[in-house]
Short mmCIF file of C-alpha atoms in Angstrom, two decimals:
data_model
loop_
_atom_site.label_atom_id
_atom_site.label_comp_id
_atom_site.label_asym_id
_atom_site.label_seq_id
_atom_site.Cartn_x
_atom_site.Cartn_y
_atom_site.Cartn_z
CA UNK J 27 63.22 72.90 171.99
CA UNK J 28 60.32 74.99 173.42
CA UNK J 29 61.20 75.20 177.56
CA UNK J 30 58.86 75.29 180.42
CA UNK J 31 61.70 76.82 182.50
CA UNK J 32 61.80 80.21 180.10
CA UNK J 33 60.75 82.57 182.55
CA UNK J 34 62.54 81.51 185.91
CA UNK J 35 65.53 81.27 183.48
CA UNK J 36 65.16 84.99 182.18
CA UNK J 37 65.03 86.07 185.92
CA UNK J 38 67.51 84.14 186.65
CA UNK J 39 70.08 85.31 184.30
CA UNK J 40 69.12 88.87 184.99
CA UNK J 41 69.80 88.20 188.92
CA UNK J 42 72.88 86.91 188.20
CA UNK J 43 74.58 89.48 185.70
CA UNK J 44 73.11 92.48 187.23
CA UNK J 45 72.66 92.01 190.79
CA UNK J 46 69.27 91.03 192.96
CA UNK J 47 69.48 93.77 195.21
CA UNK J 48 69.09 96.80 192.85
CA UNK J 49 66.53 94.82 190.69
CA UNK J 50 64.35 94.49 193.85
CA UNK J 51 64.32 97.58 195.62
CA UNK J 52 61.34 98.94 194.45
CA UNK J 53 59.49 95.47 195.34
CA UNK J 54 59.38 95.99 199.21
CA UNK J 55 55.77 94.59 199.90
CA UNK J 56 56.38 91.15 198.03
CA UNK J 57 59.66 90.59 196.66
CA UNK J 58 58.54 86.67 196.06
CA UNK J 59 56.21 88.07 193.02
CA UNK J 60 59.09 89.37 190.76
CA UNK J 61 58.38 88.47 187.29
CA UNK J 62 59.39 89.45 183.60
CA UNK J 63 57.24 92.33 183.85
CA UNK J 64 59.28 93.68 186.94
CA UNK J 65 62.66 93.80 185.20
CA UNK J 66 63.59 95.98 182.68
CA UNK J 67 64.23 94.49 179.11
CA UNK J 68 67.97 95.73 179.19
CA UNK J 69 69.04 93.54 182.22
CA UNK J 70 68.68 90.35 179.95
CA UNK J 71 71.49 91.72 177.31
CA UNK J 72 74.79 90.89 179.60
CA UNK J 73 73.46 87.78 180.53
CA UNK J 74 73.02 86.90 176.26
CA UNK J 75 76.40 88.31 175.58
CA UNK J 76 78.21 86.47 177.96
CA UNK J 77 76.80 83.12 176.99
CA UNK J 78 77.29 83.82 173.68
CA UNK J 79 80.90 84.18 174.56
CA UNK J 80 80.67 81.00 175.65
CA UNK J 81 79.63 79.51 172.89
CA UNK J 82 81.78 81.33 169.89
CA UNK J 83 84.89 80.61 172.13
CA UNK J 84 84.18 77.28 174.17
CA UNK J 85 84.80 73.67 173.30
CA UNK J 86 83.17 74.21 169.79
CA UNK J 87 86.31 76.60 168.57
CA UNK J 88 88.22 74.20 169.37
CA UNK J 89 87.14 71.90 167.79
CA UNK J 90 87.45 73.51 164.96
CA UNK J 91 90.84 74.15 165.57
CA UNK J 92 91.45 70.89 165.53
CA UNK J 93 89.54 70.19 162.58
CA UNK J 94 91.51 72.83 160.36
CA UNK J 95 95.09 72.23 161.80
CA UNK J 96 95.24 74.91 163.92
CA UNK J 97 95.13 73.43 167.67
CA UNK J 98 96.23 69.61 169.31
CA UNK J 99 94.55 68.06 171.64
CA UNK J 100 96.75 66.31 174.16
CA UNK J 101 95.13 64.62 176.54
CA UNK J 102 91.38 63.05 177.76
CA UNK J 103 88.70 64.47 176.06
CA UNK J 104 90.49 67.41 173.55
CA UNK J 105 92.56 64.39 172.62
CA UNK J 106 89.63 62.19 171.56
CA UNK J 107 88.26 65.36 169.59
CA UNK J 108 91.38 65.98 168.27
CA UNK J 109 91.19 62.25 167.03
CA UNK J 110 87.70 63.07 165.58
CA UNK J 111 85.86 60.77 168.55
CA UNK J 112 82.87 62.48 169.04
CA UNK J 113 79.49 61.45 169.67
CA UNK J 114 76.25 63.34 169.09
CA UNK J 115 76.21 63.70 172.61
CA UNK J 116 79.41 65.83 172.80
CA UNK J 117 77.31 68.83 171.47
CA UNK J 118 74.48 70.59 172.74
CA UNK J 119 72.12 73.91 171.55
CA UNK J 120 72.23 75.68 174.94
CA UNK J 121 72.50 78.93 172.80
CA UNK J 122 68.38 78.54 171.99
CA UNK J 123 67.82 79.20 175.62
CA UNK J 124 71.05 80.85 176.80
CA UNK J 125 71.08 83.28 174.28
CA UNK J 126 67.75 83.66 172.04
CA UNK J 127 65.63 83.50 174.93
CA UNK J 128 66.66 86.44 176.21
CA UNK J 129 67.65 88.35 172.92
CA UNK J 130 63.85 87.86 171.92
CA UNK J 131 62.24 88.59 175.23
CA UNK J 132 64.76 92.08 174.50
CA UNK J 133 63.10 92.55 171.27
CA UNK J 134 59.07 91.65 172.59
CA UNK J 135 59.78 94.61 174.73
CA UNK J 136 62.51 97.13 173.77
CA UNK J 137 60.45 98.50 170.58
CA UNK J 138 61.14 101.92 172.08
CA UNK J 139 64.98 101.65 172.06
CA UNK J 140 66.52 101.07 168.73
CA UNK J 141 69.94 100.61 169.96
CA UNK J 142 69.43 97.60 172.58
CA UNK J 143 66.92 96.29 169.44
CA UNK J 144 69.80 96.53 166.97
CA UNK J 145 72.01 95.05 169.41
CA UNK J 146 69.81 92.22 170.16
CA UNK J 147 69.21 91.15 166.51
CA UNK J 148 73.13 91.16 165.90
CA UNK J 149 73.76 88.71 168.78
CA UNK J 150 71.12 87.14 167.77
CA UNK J 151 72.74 86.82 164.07
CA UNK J 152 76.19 86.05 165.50
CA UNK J 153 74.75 82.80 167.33
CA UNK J 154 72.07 81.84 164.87
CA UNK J 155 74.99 82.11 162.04
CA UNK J 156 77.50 80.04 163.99
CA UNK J 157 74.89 77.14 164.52
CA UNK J 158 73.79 76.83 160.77
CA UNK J 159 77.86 77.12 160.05
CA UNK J 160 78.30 74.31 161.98
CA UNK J 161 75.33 71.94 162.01
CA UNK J 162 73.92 72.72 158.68
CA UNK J 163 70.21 72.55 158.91
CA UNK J 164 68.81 73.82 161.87
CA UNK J 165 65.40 75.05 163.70
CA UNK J 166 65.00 78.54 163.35
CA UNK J 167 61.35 79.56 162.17
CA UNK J 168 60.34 77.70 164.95
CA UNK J 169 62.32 78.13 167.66
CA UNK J 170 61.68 78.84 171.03
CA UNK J 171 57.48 79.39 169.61
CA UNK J 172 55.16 77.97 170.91
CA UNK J 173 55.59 74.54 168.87
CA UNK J 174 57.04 71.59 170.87
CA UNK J 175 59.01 69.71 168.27
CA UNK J 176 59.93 72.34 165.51
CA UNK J 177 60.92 71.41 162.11
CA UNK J 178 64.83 72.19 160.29
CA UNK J 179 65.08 74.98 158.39
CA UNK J 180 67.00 74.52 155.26
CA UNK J 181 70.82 75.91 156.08
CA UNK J 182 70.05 78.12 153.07
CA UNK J 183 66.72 79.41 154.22
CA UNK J 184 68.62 80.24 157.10
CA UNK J 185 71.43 82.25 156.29
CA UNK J 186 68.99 84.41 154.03
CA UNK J 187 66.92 84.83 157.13
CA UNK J 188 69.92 86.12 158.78
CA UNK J 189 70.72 88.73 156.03
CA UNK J 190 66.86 90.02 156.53
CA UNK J 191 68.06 90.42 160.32
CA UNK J 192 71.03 91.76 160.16
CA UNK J 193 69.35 94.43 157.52
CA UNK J 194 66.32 94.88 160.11
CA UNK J 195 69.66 95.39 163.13
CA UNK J 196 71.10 97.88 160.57
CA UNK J 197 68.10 100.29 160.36
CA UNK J 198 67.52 100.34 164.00
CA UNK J 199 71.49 100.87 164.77
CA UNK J 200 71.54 104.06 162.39
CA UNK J 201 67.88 104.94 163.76
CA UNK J 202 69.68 104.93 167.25
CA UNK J 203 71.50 108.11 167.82
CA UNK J 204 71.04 109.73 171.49
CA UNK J 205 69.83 106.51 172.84
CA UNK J 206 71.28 104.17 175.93
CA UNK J 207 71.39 100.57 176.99
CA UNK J 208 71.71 99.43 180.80
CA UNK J 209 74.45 97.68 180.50
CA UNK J 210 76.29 96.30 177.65
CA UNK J 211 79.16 93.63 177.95
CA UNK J 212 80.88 94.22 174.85
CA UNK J 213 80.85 97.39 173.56
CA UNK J 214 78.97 99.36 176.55
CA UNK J 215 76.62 101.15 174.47
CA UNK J 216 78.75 102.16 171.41
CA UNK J 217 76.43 102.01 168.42
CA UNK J 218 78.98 102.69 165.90
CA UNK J 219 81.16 99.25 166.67
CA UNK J 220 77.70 97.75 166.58
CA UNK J 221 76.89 98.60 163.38
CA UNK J 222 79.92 97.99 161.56
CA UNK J 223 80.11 94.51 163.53
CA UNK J 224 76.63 93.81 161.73
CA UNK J 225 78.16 94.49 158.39
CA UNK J 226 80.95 92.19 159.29
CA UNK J 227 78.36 89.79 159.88
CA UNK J 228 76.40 90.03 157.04
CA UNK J 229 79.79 90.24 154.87
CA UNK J 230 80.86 86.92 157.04
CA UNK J 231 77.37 85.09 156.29
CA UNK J 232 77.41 86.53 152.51
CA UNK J 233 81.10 84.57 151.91
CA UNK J 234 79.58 80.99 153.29
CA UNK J 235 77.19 81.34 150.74
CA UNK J 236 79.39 81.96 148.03
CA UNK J 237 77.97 85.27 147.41
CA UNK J 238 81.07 87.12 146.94
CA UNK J 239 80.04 90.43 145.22
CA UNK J 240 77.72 90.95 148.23
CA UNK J 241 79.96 89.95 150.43
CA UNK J 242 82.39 92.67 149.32
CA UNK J 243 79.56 95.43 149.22
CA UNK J 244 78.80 94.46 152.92
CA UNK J 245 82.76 94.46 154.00
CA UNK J 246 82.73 97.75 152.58
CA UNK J 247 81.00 99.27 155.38
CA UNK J 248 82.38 96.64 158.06
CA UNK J 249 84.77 96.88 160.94
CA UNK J 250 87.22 99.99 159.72
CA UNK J 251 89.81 99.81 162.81
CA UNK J 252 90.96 97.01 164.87
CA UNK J 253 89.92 99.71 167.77
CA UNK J 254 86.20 98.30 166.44
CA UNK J 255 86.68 94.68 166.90
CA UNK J 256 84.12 92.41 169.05
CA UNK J 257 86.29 90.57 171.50
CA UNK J 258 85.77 88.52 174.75
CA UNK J 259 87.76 91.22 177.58
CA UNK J 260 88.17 88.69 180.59
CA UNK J 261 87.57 90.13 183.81
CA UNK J 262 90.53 89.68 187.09
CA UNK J 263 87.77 88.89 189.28
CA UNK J 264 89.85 87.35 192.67
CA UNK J 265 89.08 83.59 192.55
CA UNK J 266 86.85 83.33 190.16
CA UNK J 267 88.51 81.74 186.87
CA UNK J 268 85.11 81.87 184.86
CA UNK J 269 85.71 85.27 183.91
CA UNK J 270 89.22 84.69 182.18
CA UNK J 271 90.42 83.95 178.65
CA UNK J 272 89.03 80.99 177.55
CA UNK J 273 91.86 78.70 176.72
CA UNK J 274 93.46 79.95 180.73
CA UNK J 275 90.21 77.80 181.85
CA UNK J 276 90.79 74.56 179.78
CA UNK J 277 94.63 74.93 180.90
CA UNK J 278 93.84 75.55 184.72
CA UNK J 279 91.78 72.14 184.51
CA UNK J 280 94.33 70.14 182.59
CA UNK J 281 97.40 70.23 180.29
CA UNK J 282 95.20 69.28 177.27
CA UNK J 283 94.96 71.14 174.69
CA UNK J 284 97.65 73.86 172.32
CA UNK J 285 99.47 74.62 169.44
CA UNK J 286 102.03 71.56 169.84
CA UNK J 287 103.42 71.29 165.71
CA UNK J 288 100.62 72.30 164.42
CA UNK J 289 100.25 72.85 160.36
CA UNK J 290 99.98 76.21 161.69
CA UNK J 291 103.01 76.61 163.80
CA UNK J 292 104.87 75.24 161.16
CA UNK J 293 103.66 77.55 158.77
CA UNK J 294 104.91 80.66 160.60
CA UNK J 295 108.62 79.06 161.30
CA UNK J 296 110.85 79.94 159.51
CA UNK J 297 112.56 76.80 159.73
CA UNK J 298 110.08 74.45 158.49
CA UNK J 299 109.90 73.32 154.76
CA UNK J 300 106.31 75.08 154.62
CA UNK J 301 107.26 78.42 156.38
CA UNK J 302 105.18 81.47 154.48
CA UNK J 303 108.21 83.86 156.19
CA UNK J 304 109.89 85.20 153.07
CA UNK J 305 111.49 88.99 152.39
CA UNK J 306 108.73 91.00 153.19
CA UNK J 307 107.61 88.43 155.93
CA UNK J 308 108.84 87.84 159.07
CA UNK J 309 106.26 85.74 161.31
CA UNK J 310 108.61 85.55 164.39
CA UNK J 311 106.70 87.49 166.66
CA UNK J 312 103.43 86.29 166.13
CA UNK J 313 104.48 82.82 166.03
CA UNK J 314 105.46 83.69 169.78
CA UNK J 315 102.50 85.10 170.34
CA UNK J 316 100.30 82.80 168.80
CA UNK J 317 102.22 79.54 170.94
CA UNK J 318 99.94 77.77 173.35
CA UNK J 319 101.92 75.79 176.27
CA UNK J 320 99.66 73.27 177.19
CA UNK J 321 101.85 72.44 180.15
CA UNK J 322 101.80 75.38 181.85
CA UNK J 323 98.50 77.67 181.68
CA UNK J 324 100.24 80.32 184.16
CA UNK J 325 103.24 79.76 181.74
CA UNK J 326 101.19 81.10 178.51
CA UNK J 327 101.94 85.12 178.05
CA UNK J 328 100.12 85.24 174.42
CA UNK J 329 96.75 84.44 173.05
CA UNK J 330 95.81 81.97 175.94
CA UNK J 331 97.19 84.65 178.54
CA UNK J 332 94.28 84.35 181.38
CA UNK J 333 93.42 88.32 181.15
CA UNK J 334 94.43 88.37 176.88
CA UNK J 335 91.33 89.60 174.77
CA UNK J 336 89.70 86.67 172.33
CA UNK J 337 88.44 87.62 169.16
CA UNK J 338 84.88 87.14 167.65
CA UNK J 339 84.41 89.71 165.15
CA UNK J 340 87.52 91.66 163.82
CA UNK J 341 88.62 94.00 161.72
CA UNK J 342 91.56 91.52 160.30
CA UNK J 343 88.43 89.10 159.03
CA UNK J 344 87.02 92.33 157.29
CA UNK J 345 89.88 93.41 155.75
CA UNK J 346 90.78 89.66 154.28
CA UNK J 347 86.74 89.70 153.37
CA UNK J 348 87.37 92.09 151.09
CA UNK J 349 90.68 91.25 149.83
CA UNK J 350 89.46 88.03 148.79
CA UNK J 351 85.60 88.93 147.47
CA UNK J 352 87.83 91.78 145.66
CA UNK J 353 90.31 89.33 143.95
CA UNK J 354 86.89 87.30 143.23
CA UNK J 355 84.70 89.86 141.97
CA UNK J 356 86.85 93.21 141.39
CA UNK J 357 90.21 92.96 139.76
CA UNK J 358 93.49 91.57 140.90
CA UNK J 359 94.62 95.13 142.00
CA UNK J 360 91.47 95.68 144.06
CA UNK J 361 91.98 92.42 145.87
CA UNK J 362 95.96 93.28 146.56
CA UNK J 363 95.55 96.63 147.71
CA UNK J 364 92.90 95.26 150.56
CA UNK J 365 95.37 92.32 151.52
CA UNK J 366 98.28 95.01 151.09
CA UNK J 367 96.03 97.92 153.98
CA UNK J 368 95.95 94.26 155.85
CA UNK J 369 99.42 94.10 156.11
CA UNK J 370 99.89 97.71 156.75
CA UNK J 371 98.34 96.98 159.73
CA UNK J 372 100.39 94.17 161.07
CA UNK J 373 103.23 95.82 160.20
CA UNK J 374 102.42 98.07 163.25
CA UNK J 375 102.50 95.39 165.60
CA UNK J 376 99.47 96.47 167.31
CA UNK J 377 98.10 93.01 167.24
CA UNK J 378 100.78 91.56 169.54
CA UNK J 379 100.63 92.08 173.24
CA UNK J 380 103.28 93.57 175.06
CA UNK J 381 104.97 90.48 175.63
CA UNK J 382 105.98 90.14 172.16
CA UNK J 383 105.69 93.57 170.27
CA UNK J 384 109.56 93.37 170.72
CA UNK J 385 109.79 90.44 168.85
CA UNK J 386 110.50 90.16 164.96
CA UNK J 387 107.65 90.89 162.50
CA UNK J 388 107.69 92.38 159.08
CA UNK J 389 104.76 92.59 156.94
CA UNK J 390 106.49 94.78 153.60
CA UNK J 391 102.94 95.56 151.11
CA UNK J 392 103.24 92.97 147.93
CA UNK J 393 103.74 93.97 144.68
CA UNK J 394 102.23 92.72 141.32
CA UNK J 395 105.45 91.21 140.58
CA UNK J 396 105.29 88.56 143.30
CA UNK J 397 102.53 87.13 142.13
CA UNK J 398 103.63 86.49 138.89
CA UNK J 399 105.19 83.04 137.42
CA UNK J 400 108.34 82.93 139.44
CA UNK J 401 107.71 85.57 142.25
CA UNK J 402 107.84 85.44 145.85
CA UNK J 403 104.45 84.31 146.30
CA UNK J 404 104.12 82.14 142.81
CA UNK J 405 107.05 79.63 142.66
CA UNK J 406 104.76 77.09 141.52
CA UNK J 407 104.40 78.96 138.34
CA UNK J 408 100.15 78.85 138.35
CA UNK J 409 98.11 81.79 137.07
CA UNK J 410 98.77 85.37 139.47
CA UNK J 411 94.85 85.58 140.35
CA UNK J 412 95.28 82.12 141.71
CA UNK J 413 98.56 83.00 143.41
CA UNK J 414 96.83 86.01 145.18
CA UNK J 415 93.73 84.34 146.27
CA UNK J 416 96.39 81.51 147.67
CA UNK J 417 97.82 84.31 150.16
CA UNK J 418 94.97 85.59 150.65
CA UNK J 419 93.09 82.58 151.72
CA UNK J 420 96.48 81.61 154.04
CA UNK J 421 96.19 84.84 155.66
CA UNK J 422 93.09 84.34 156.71
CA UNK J 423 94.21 80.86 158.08
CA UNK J 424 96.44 82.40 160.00
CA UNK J 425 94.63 85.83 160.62
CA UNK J 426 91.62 83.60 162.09
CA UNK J 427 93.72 81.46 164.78
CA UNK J 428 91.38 80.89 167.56
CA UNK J 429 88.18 82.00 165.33
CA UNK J 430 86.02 79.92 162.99
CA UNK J 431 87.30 81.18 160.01
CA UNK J 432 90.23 78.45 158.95
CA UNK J 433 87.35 75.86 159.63
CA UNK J 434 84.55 77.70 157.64
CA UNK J 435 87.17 78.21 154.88
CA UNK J 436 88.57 75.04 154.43
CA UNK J 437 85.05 73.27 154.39
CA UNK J 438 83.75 76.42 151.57
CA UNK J 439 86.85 75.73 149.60
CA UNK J 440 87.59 71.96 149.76
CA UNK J 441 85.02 71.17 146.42
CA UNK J 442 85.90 73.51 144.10
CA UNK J 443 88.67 75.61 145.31
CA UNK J 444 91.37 73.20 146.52
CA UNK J 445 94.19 75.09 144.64
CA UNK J 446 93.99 77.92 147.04
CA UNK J 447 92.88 76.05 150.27
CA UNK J 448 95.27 75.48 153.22
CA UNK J 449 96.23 71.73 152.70
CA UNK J 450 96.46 70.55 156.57
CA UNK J 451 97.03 67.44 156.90
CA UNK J 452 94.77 65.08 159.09
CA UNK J 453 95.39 64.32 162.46
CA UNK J 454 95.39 60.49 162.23
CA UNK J 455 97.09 58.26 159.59
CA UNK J 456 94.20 56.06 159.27
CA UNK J 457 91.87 58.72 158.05
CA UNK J 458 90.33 59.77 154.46
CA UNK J 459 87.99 62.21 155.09
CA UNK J 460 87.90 66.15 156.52
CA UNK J 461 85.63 66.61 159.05
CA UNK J 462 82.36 69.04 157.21
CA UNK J 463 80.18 69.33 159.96
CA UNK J 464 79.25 69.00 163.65
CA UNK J 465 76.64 66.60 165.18
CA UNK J 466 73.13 67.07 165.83
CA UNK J 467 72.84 66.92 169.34
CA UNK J 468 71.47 64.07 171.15
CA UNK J 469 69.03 66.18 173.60
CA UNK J 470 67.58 67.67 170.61
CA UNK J 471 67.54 63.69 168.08
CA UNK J 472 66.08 62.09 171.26
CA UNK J 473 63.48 64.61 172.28
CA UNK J 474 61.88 66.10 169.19
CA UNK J 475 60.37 63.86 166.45
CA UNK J 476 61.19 66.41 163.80
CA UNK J 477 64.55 66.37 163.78
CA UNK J 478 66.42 64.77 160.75
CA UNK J 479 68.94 61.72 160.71
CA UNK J 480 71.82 63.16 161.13
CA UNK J 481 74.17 63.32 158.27
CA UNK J 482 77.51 62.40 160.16
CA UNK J 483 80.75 64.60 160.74
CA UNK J 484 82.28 63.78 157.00
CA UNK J 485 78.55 64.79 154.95
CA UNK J 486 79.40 68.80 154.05
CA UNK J 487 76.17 71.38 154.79
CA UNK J 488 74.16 72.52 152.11
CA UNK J 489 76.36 75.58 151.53
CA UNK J 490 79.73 73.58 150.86
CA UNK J 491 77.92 70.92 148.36
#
């Protein structure tokens, strides 16, 4: 884990994402002897952003898509994903040196500047919380120290170690009025949308663990508009395709991965014996939108548009957060009336592009009624908590396309909430199991002593037993 590359790597990202000739100008006599001293701590933020892009919208989403029945894969590699072939070595943990080393080298240095501090510990969060998601049990404590093999922290121990950061991000965001950053990628500076994206976090990390109340008391002061939400904003930059939308770059290479008939493309048609379109709901247009051509990348005019903004943290997963720790831990009416301000907002058609805001959609607010034995949304006859927490928890499967969410939910619900999970099916006929976990990866099982056996794709984490 620990590199011997750390510093050439830090000036080397800041080079690269800021530009060598303005970092150098002031070292006329011996340019050669730049080191971390010579750069200022808020050149290395970009470079962490950006690969932390990478990493909450590369090959690992997905994956996940087509883990949760989201996304097919269609040909070479996506296909053998899709068909759960992987291999420990179709994962890696570039994010300890991509995106911690910098964040930390940020926060050894920036103890003057609460905002790019705050900022640092939430992308810190946002990566840290998306590895022990996915791979369980992973090093933390010891990461990146100076200890050469560093031991697994408990996925547990690690998510509560999160909560202590986020809460540490928190006090320097509010602490941060009147102060600047260099440059920031995401939200160039704005310490508002960083500090509700931190209590979107910590709401996010909160429901993995179960903890619903919390969860709710965190979503309370989360992401209030979509305005606020993190996303990926590619960048037209003329023949460069690295700086587009994510799924552009996989379908510039090769038609092989999209939406195909998908348990969620069948879901929003209206023609399908599972469609959720009813009276008040009319999925047309984001159906459309949501449609991935893997044939034709230049073809695609919706979410894998090249220059279409990808989600990470949103105010859509905030909303459902507390629509569904409400239902849990509030009343019935609490939990509506969040899913109901959701649906007030699709309604507007704001989250469509302008390819498809002319489409269909209709998104009426729910009433008691159609959650009881009989209604719209209870045909089945169960109990109307159970009914609501059903829509809820579908919403968010369909809410989340491209994000982690449908994955994370499906793997927190699958033990003791299956009556209100999604029930995709799986992608071949021969298999039993639901996929509950990535694999360790084979850099980090080879080269450090400490690391555990791995578990295996079908063994769930810690937080899902």
């Amino acid at each position: 884990m620990k590199s011997t590359y750390i510093q050439i790597l830090l000036i080397f990202t800041a080079f690269v994402f800021f530009g060598c000739e303005k970092m150098v100008e002031d070292l006329n006599e011996n340019p050669n002897q730049l080191t971390l001293t010579d750069i200022d701590a808020g050149l290395f933020l970009n470079g962490a952003e950006l690969s932390n892009i990478g990493i909450q919208l590369g090959a690992y989403s997905r994956m996940a898509g087509y883990w949760s029945g989201q996304l097919t894969g269609f040909e070479q590699v996506e296909l053998e994903r899709y068909q759960y072939n992987v291999a420990n070595n179709t994962f890696d943990w570039d994010g300890y040196q991509n995106v911690l080393t910098p964040v930390r080298q940020i926060q050894d240095r920036a103890v003057d500047n609460p905002l790019l501090l705050g900022i640092s510990k939430v992308v810190e969060a946002h990566l840290v919380g998306t590895y022990a998601s996915l791979f369980g049990d992973i090093p933390y404590s010891q990461a990146l120290g100076d200890i050469e093999n560093p031991e697994f922290d408990d996925q547990l121990y690690v998510f509560e170690q999160l909560q202590i950061l986020l809460d540490s991000a928190i006090a320097d965001l509010e602490g941060a009025a009147g102060f600047g950053v260099l440059e920031d990628y995401i939200f160039q500076g704005d310490r508002d949308k960083w500090l509700e994206s931190a209590w979107t976090l910590k709401a996010r990390y909160f429901m993995h663990t179960k903890a619903y109340g919390e969860a709710y008391s965190a979503a309370l002061n989360g992401i209030s508009t979509s305005d606020n939400n993190m996303m990926f904003n590619p960048l037209d930059v003329t023949g460069q395709n690295a700086t587009k939308n994510k799924y552009y770059i996989v379908l510039a290479g090769s038609p092989n991965t999209g939406t195909g008939d998908s348990y969620l493309m069948q879901l929003l048609d209206d023609t399908s014996g599972i469609s959720r379109n009813n009276a008040k709901t009319d999925e047309t247009a984001r159906r459309q939108y949501y449609v991935i051509d893997q044939s034709d990348a230049d073809g695609n005019l919706g979410v894998a548009q090249e220059l279409e903004p990808q989600p990470m943290i949103t105010f859509q997963e905030n909303m459902l957060i507390l629509a569904e720790a409400g239902a849990r831990t509030q009343s019935f009416e609490i939990g509506l009336g969040h899913l109901n301000e959701l649906r007030a907002y699709l309604n507007t058609g704001s989250f469509l592009n302008a390819n498809f805001s002319a489409e269909p959609y209709l998104y009426e607010a729910y009433v008691a009624g159609d959650f009881n034995s009989g209604g719209m949304e209870n045909i089945d006859g169960t109990d109307p908590n159970t009914a609501l927490l059903r829509e809820i928890i579908e919403e968010r499967y369909v809410s989340g396309f491209t994000t982690y969410m449908p994955f994370d939910d499906a793997r927190r619900l699958r033990k003791n909430d299956s009556d209100v999970a999604v029930p995709f099916p799986l992608n071949v006929p021969t298999s039993t199991q639901n996929v509950e976990r990535m694999l360790y990866p084979q850099d980090e099982v080879l080269s450090n002593p400490m690391a555990p056996a791995d578990p295996g794709l079908y063994e769930p984490t810690k937080v899902n037993q």
